[in-house]
XYZ file of N, CA, C and O in Angstrom:
588
model
N -159.087 24.453 171.052
C -158.147 25.528 171.025
C -158.224 26.243 172.369
O -159.272 26.654 172.788
N -157.086 26.379 173.028
C -157.061 26.955 174.360
C -155.851 27.856 174.483
O -154.757 27.502 174.067
N -156.042 29.052 175.013
C -154.956 30.005 175.208
C -155.019 30.500 176.640
O -156.089 30.719 177.168
N -153.862 30.658 177.269
C -153.817 31.129 178.655
C -153.399 32.591 178.709
O -152.517 33.018 177.985
N -154.037 33.325 179.577
C -153.697 34.717 179.842
C -153.450 34.843 181.330
O -153.871 34.012 182.108
N -152.787 35.885 181.744
C -152.612 36.118 183.165
C -153.013 37.543 183.472
O -152.363 38.473 183.063
N -154.119 37.681 184.146
C -154.582 38.988 184.595
C -154.693 38.931 186.099
O -154.367 37.943 186.719
N -155.241 39.949 186.700
C -155.143 39.879 188.108
C -156.269 40.290 188.988
O -156.939 41.220 188.713
N -156.436 39.602 190.072
C -157.252 39.961 191.218
C -157.442 38.754 192.093
O -158.541 38.302 192.328
N -156.369 38.181 192.609
C -156.503 37.025 193.488
C -156.901 37.461 194.892
O -157.383 36.667 195.664
N -156.686 38.726 195.219
C -157.112 39.268 196.504
C -157.634 40.674 196.251
O -157.344 41.269 195.221
N -158.429 41.222 197.162
C -158.995 42.554 196.930
C -157.902 43.584 196.691
O -156.839 43.544 197.298
N -158.182 44.502 195.761
C -157.210 45.523 195.417
C -157.558 46.839 196.103
O -158.723 47.202 196.216
N -156.535 47.535 196.531
C -156.733 48.848 197.142
C -157.041 49.861 196.050
O -156.619 49.683 194.916
N -157.776 50.930 196.368
C -158.052 51.949 195.354
C -156.758 52.511 194.780
O -155.819 52.807 195.508
N -156.700 52.600 193.455
C -155.515 53.122 192.786
C -154.416 52.103 192.584
O -153.397 52.396 191.977
N -154.585 50.880 193.094
C -153.566 49.842 192.935
C -153.581 49.329 191.505
O -154.619 49.239 190.873
N -152.398 48.993 190.964
C -152.279 48.493 189.604
C -152.890 47.100 189.526
O -152.397 46.161 190.124
N -153.954 46.962 188.763
C -154.677 45.698 188.691
C -153.986 44.662 187.820
O -154.362 43.505 187.824
N -152.966 45.045 187.070
C -152.283 44.087 186.206
C -151.244 43.269 186.958
O -150.689 42.335 186.402
N -150.976 43.598 188.223
C -149.943 42.896 188.965
C -150.450 41.677 189.722
O -149.681 40.865 190.180
N -151.758 41.539 189.910
C -152.297 40.394 190.630
C -152.322 39.190 189.696
O -151.937 39.286 188.549
N -152.812 38.031 190.166
C -152.734 36.821 189.351
C -154.063 36.098 189.260
O -154.376 35.273 190.103
N -154.856 36.410 188.266
C -156.103 35.701 187.988
C -155.899 34.979 186.671
O -155.872 35.604 185.618
N -155.689 33.667 186.706
C -155.421 32.967 185.445
C -156.682 32.894 184.584
O -157.723 32.433 185.028
N -156.570 33.407 183.384
C -157.661 33.364 182.429
C -157.261 32.480 181.262
O -156.085 32.360 180.935
N -158.238 31.863 180.645
C -157.982 31.069 179.453
C -159.058 31.363 178.425
O -160.167 31.774 178.769
N -158.707 31.198 177.156
C -159.638 31.398 176.058
C -159.986 30.035 175.473
O -159.099 29.241 175.168
N -161.286 29.766 175.339
C -161.758 28.504 174.756
C -162.728 28.838 173.634
O -163.606 29.695 173.790
N -162.594 28.162 172.512
C -163.476 28.386 171.372
C -164.885 27.895 171.699
O -165.061 26.792 172.214
N -165.905 28.723 171.420
C -167.295 28.366 171.703
C -167.828 27.526 170.543
O -167.896 27.993 169.407
N -168.201 26.288 170.850
C -168.669 25.346 169.832
C -170.173 25.483 169.582
O -170.618 25.469 168.438
N -170.948 25.597 170.638
C -172.394 25.727 170.484
C -172.980 26.384 171.725
O -172.358 26.418 172.779
N -174.218 26.899 171.554
C -174.943 27.516 172.658
C -176.319 26.872 172.720
O -177.036 26.826 171.722
N -176.685 26.345 173.904
C -177.985 25.696 174.088
C -179.086 26.753 174.193
O -178.818 27.939 174.386
N -180.350 26.314 174.083
C -181.492 27.220 174.208
C -181.486 27.944 175.558
O -181.919 29.076 175.675
N -180.960 27.269 176.575
C -180.912 27.856 177.922
C -179.818 28.919 178.055
O -179.733 29.596 179.067
N -178.967 29.047 177.025
C -177.892 30.029 177.077
C -176.570 29.436 177.518
O -175.559 30.123 177.508
N -176.577 28.169 177.933
C -175.326 27.528 178.330
C -174.523 27.201 177.087
O -175.069 26.877 176.038
N -173.218 27.263 177.219
C -172.379 27.024 176.048
C -171.531 25.771 176.183
O -171.225 25.324 177.283
N -171.174 25.241 175.025
C -170.272 24.083 174.947
C -168.965 24.590 174.355
O -168.958 25.231 173.308
N -167.863 24.311 175.053
C -166.554 24.806 174.659
C -165.725 23.685 174.043
O -165.771 22.548 174.507
N -164.963 24.001 173.021
C -164.098 23.023 172.364
C -163.027 22.571 173.357
O -162.379 23.379 174.003
N -162.854 21.268 173.495
C -161.830 20.705 174.371
C -162.202 20.659 175.834
O -161.359 20.347 176.671
N -163.438 20.984 176.183
C -163.853 20.997 177.591
C -164.970 19.998 177.849
O -165.757 20.186 178.782
N -165.064 18.943 177.047
C -166.113 17.949 177.234
C -165.978 17.297 178.606
O -164.901 16.919 179.034
N -167.084 17.203 179.314
C -167.093 16.572 180.629
C -166.733 17.497 181.771
O -166.868 17.129 182.930
N -166.254 18.685 181.468
C -165.918 19.642 182.527
C -167.123 20.529 182.793
O -167.781 20.985 181.870
N -167.440 20.786 184.058
C -168.540 21.717 184.345
C -168.167 23.133 183.914
O -167.065 23.598 184.173
N -169.099 23.794 183.216
C -168.891 25.153 182.742
C -170.022 26.011 183.289
O -171.186 25.761 183.004
N -169.680 27.012 184.095
C -170.666 27.914 184.679
C -170.636 29.225 183.913
O -169.592 29.869 183.799
N -171.787 29.608 183.342
C -171.893 30.862 182.598
C -172.543 31.907 183.502
O -173.597 31.655 184.079
N -171.921 33.066 183.609
C -172.449 34.136 184.445
C -173.575 34.896 183.756
O -174.284 35.653 184.390
N -173.732 34.684 182.466
C -174.788 35.325 181.708
C -175.253 34.393 180.598
O -174.578 33.428 180.285
N -176.403 34.660 180.019
C -176.889 33.850 178.907
C -176.251 34.347 177.622
O -176.068 35.541 177.424
N -175.922 33.426 176.749
C -175.309 33.757 175.477
C -176.221 33.306 174.359
O -176.925 32.316 174.480
N -176.186 34.017 173.239
C -176.982 33.670 172.072
C -176.125 32.991 171.020
O -174.928 32.760 171.206
N -176.763 32.687 169.877
C -176.059 32.021 168.780
C -174.929 32.875 168.219
O -174.017 32.342 167.580
N -174.982 34.199 168.423
C -173.931 35.070 167.904
C -172.585 34.826 168.591
O -171.548 35.244 168.088
N -172.585 34.130 169.729
C -171.337 33.840 170.442
C -170.604 32.631 169.854
O -169.423 32.442 170.124
N -171.289 31.822 169.040
C -170.654 30.635 168.451
C -169.510 31.084 167.552
O -169.650 31.986 166.730
N -168.356 30.453 167.719
C -167.176 30.809 166.947
C -166.320 31.872 167.606
O -165.242 32.178 167.124
N -166.792 32.434 168.703
C -166.002 33.403 169.466
C -165.171 32.658 170.507
O -165.317 31.456 170.689
N -164.308 33.392 171.192
C -163.557 32.812 172.294
C -164.261 33.154 173.602
O -164.593 34.312 173.839
N -164.484 32.150 174.442
C -165.001 32.369 175.789
C -163.824 32.700 176.696
O -162.809 32.013 176.676
N -163.953 33.762 177.477
C -162.927 34.132 178.452
C -163.303 33.441 179.757
O -164.356 33.694 180.326
N -162.449 32.520 180.220
C -162.773 31.664 181.367
C -161.721 31.775 182.461
O -160.587 32.145 182.215
N -162.136 31.410 183.650
C -161.229 31.250 184.779
C -161.635 29.983 185.518
O -162.721 29.443 185.289
N -160.765 29.497 186.381
C -161.075 28.288 187.143
C -161.967 28.642 188.324
O -161.834 29.703 188.919
N -162.871 27.731 188.649
C -163.773 27.946 189.776
C -163.074 27.554 191.069
O -162.701 26.399 191.257
N -162.827 28.521 191.940
C -162.172 28.302 193.236
C -160.862 27.542 193.098
O -160.532 26.703 193.916
N -160.128 27.824 192.040
C -158.845 27.160 191.838
C -158.959 25.726 191.367
O -157.960 25.040 191.246
N -160.174 25.245 191.123
C -160.388 23.869 190.663
C -160.235 23.822 189.141
O -161.072 24.371 188.429
N -159.179 23.180 188.618
C -158.968 23.176 187.174
C -160.033 22.385 186.407
O -160.140 22.507 185.204
N -160.837 21.590 187.105
C -161.856 20.790 186.432
C -163.105 21.596 186.125
O -163.897 21.209 185.285
N -163.328 22.735 186.792
C -164.534 23.537 186.585
C -164.148 24.921 186.054
O -163.201 25.533 186.527
N -164.908 25.399 185.059
C -164.632 26.695 184.452
C -165.789 27.661 184.678
O -166.950 27.265 184.677
N -165.455 28.924 184.845
C -166.444 29.989 184.909
C -166.217 30.868 183.682
O -165.112 31.355 183.456
N -167.269 31.046 182.865
C -167.178 31.886 181.678
C -167.495 33.320 182.089
O -168.590 33.606 182.568
N -166.529 34.220 181.900
C -166.696 35.619 182.277
C -167.289 36.448 181.145
O -167.894 37.485 181.388
N -167.107 36.000 179.926
C -167.602 36.732 178.764
C -167.067 36.081 177.500
O -166.525 34.979 177.544
N -167.222 36.767 176.365
C -166.679 36.232 175.128
C -166.099 37.350 174.276
O -166.460 38.517 174.422
N -165.155 36.968 173.418
C -164.453 37.907 172.552
C -164.517 37.366 171.129
O -164.149 36.207 170.901
N -164.980 38.150 170.159
C -165.004 37.682 168.774
C -163.599 37.389 168.259
O -162.641 38.071 168.631
N -163.474 36.380 167.414
C -162.171 36.004 166.859
C -161.565 37.171 166.084
O -160.360 37.376 166.108
N -162.399 37.950 165.410
C -161.879 39.083 164.638
C -161.145 40.078 165.541
O -160.125 40.638 165.147
N -161.631 40.274 166.762
C -160.969 41.183 167.704
C -159.626 40.630 168.145
O -158.645 41.361 168.260
N -159.581 39.316 168.387
C -158.317 38.681 168.781
C -157.322 38.772 167.635
O -156.160 39.124 167.823
N -157.777 38.475 166.410
C -156.891 38.533 165.242
C -156.363 39.947 165.020
O -155.183 40.141 164.727
N -157.225 40.951 165.179
C -156.818 42.335 165.005
C -155.781 42.734 166.050
O -154.788 43.386 165.737
N -155.997 42.313 167.287
C -155.041 42.629 168.363
C -153.692 41.970 168.093
O -152.643 42.588 168.274
N -153.707 40.707 167.640
C -152.449 40.016 167.336
C -151.750 40.647 166.141
O -150.536 40.786 166.120
N -152.500 41.039 165.119
C -151.912 41.668 163.940
C -151.265 42.997 164.314
O -150.160 43.300 163.874
N -151.935 43.806 165.144
C -151.370 45.075 165.582
C -150.103 44.862 166.388
O -149.126 45.559 166.229
N -150.117 43.843 167.259
C -148.946 43.553 168.099
C -147.776 43.129 167.231
O -146.652 43.558 167.420
N -148.012 42.271 166.235
C -146.931 41.817 165.360
C -146.398 42.946 164.509
O -145.198 43.066 164.318
N -147.277 43.798 163.971
C -146.810 44.879 163.108
C -145.985 45.883 163.900
O -145.025 46.430 163.387
N -146.359 46.136 165.170
C -145.581 47.055 165.992
C -144.225 46.467 166.354
O -143.225 47.165 166.350
N -144.184 45.177 166.672
C -142.929 44.564 167.105
C -141.977 44.325 165.941
O -140.786 44.255 166.124
N -142.505 44.205 164.709
C -141.650 43.909 163.569
C -141.474 45.105 162.645
O -140.850 44.990 161.601
N -142.029 46.267 163.009
C -141.989 47.424 162.129
C -140.564 47.866 161.813
O -140.283 48.295 160.714
N -139.663 47.795 162.754
C -138.299 48.270 162.552
C -137.352 47.168 162.114
O -136.198 47.431 161.822
N -137.811 45.931 162.046
C -136.944 44.811 161.711
C -137.089 44.429 160.241
O -138.204 44.341 159.735
N -135.969 44.183 159.549
C -136.083 43.714 158.167
C -136.477 42.236 158.127
O -136.222 41.495 159.073
N -137.107 41.848 157.032
C -137.392 40.440 156.796
C -136.142 39.869 156.149
O -135.660 40.396 155.140
N -135.572 38.810 156.728
C -134.298 38.272 156.263
C -134.488 36.818 155.849
O -135.022 36.005 156.600
N -134.041 36.522 154.631
C -134.004 35.153 154.120
C -132.535 34.816 153.956
O -131.809 35.477 153.203
N -132.071 33.792 154.687
C -130.642 33.494 154.720
C -130.409 32.007 154.493
O -131.135 31.167 155.022
N -129.397 31.702 153.700
C -128.984 30.316 153.457
C -127.475 30.313 153.296
O -126.945 30.878 152.328
N -126.773 29.712 154.226
C -125.311 29.703 154.175
C -124.766 31.111 154.245
O -125.084 31.875 155.144
N -123.956 31.497 153.222
C -123.370 32.836 153.205
C -124.146 33.807 152.316
O -123.713 34.926 152.118
N -125.288 33.375 151.786
C -126.114 34.277 150.978
C -127.272 34.798 151.820
O -127.731 34.142 152.749
N -127.731 36.010 151.466
C -128.755 36.640 152.290
C -129.559 37.638 151.453
O -129.017 38.349 150.613
N -130.885 37.676 151.706
C -131.789 38.657 151.114
C -132.468 39.383 152.260
O -133.079 38.755 153.123
N -132.336 40.717 152.295
C -132.942 41.522 153.357
C -133.959 42.477 152.737
O -133.629 43.203 151.797
N -135.196 42.465 153.267
C -136.239 43.405 152.855
C -136.507 44.313 154.047
O -137.003 43.856 155.074
N -136.174 45.585 153.917
C -136.322 46.535 155.015
C -137.676 47.229 154.931
O -138.193 47.471 153.838
N -138.274 47.580 156.090
C -139.579 48.248 156.101
C -139.589 49.593 155.371
O -140.617 50.025 154.882
N -138.432 50.250 155.265
C -138.383 51.553 154.595
C -138.249 51.419 153.072
O -138.107 52.409 152.363
N -138.264 50.173 152.551
C -138.227 49.959 151.105
C -136.874 49.530 150.566
O -136.750 49.184 149.389
N -135.853 49.544 151.382
C -134.535 49.102 150.912
C -134.507 47.584 150.773
O -135.121 46.875 151.554
N -133.762 47.089 149.769
C -133.556 45.663 149.547
C -132.055 45.448 149.422
O -131.376 46.175 148.690
N -131.537 44.456 150.122
C -130.103 44.163 150.058
C -129.922 42.675 149.801
O -130.449 41.836 150.540
N -129.158 42.358 148.747
C -128.838 40.972 148.404
C -127.327 40.819 148.546
O -126.560 41.583 147.958
N -126.905 39.851 149.341
C -125.474 39.609 149.514
C -125.178 38.145 149.248
O -126.004 37.269 149.503
N -123.985 37.895 148.711
C -123.563 36.535 148.432
C -122.216 36.536 147.730
O -121.730 37.583 147.292
N -121.603 35.382 147.587
C -120.294 35.274 146.937
C -120.410 35.425 145.420
O -119.554 36.022 144.777
N -121.444 34.882 144.818
C -121.623 34.922 143.374
C -123.110 35.125 143.110
O -123.920 34.242 143.399
N -123.502 36.286 142.592
C -124.912 36.606 142.371
C -125.157 36.663 140.866
O -124.482 37.401 140.144
N -126.104 35.889 140.388
C -126.454 35.845 138.976
C -127.924 36.224 138.835
O -128.786 35.675 139.525
N -128.208 37.160 137.941
C -129.579 37.541 137.627
C -129.805 37.149 136.175
O -129.089 37.604 135.282
N -130.784 36.286 135.933
C -131.041 35.782 134.583
C -132.440 36.174 134.136
O -133.351 36.261 134.948
N -132.578 36.367 132.828
C -133.878 36.698 132.266
C -134.013 36.068 130.900
O -133.074 36.099 130.106
N -135.173 35.495 130.599
C -135.449 34.965 129.269
C -135.967 36.062 128.345
O -136.008 35.895 127.133
N -136.356 37.156 128.921
C -136.863 38.286 128.154
C -136.098 39.544 128.497
O -134.961 39.497 128.956
N -136.729 40.668 128.294
C -136.125 41.960 128.568
C -135.842 42.113 130.062
O -136.636 41.716 130.893
N -134.716 42.717 130.396
C -134.395 43.021 131.791
C -134.039 44.496 131.854
O -133.227 44.971 131.050
N -134.654 45.187 132.779
C -134.389 46.611 132.919
C -133.762 46.920 134.256
O -133.944 46.189 135.236
N -133.028 48.023 134.290
C -132.438 48.495 135.527
C -132.755 49.974 135.610
O -132.384 50.755 134.730
N -133.482 50.374 136.625
C -133.911 51.755 136.747
C -133.722 52.186 138.196
O -134.036 51.462 139.124
N -133.195 53.348 138.409
C -133.013 53.877 139.744
C -132.618 55.338 139.684
O -132.144 55.820 138.648
N -132.792 56.069 140.763
C -132.413 57.474 140.811
C -130.897 57.614 140.601
O -130.425 58.497 139.906
N -130.159 56.710 141.230
C -128.703 56.656 141.070
C -128.342 55.196 140.872
O -128.788 54.323 141.622
N -127.546 54.902 139.828
C -127.101 53.536 139.560
C -125.588 53.524 139.620
O -124.930 54.229 138.872
N -125.035 52.745 140.564
C -123.573 52.598 140.691
C -123.168 51.292 140.032
O -123.710 50.241 140.330
N -122.213 51.373 139.119
C -121.636 50.176 138.512
C -120.175 50.097 138.931
O -119.409 51.034 138.703
N -119.786 48.965 139.507
C -118.431 48.732 140.023
C -118.130 49.753 141.046
O -117.590 50.587 141.321
């Protein structure tokens, strides 16, 4: 499993300069195992030299290693640190919830459509809508409009 990020510092930055504008390619690799010496084995990086800037313990197994290429050489990786999967999942969940908070969930097929809005509204549209029940069916609402 490998994910690419783009952060920055390809050349020295001036004080106060925005560090997000430079280009330091980072990638995330799943940590498969850690040797007694602290060196790690990354999933999908067999045969590639991996340089660790620090020793890692068994607690790093299952986390993502944050890596960059050594001197622009794609065959060699430098591990800058590691990030627990739970942190990555939490960041992705927060990003998705923020980006989809105002958007309804829409299920559409042909000219029929079901919309679930974040504020609790539900809208069903179609040419012919049938609601069937083998048992009791109730209709309850603050205001009910018929026809």
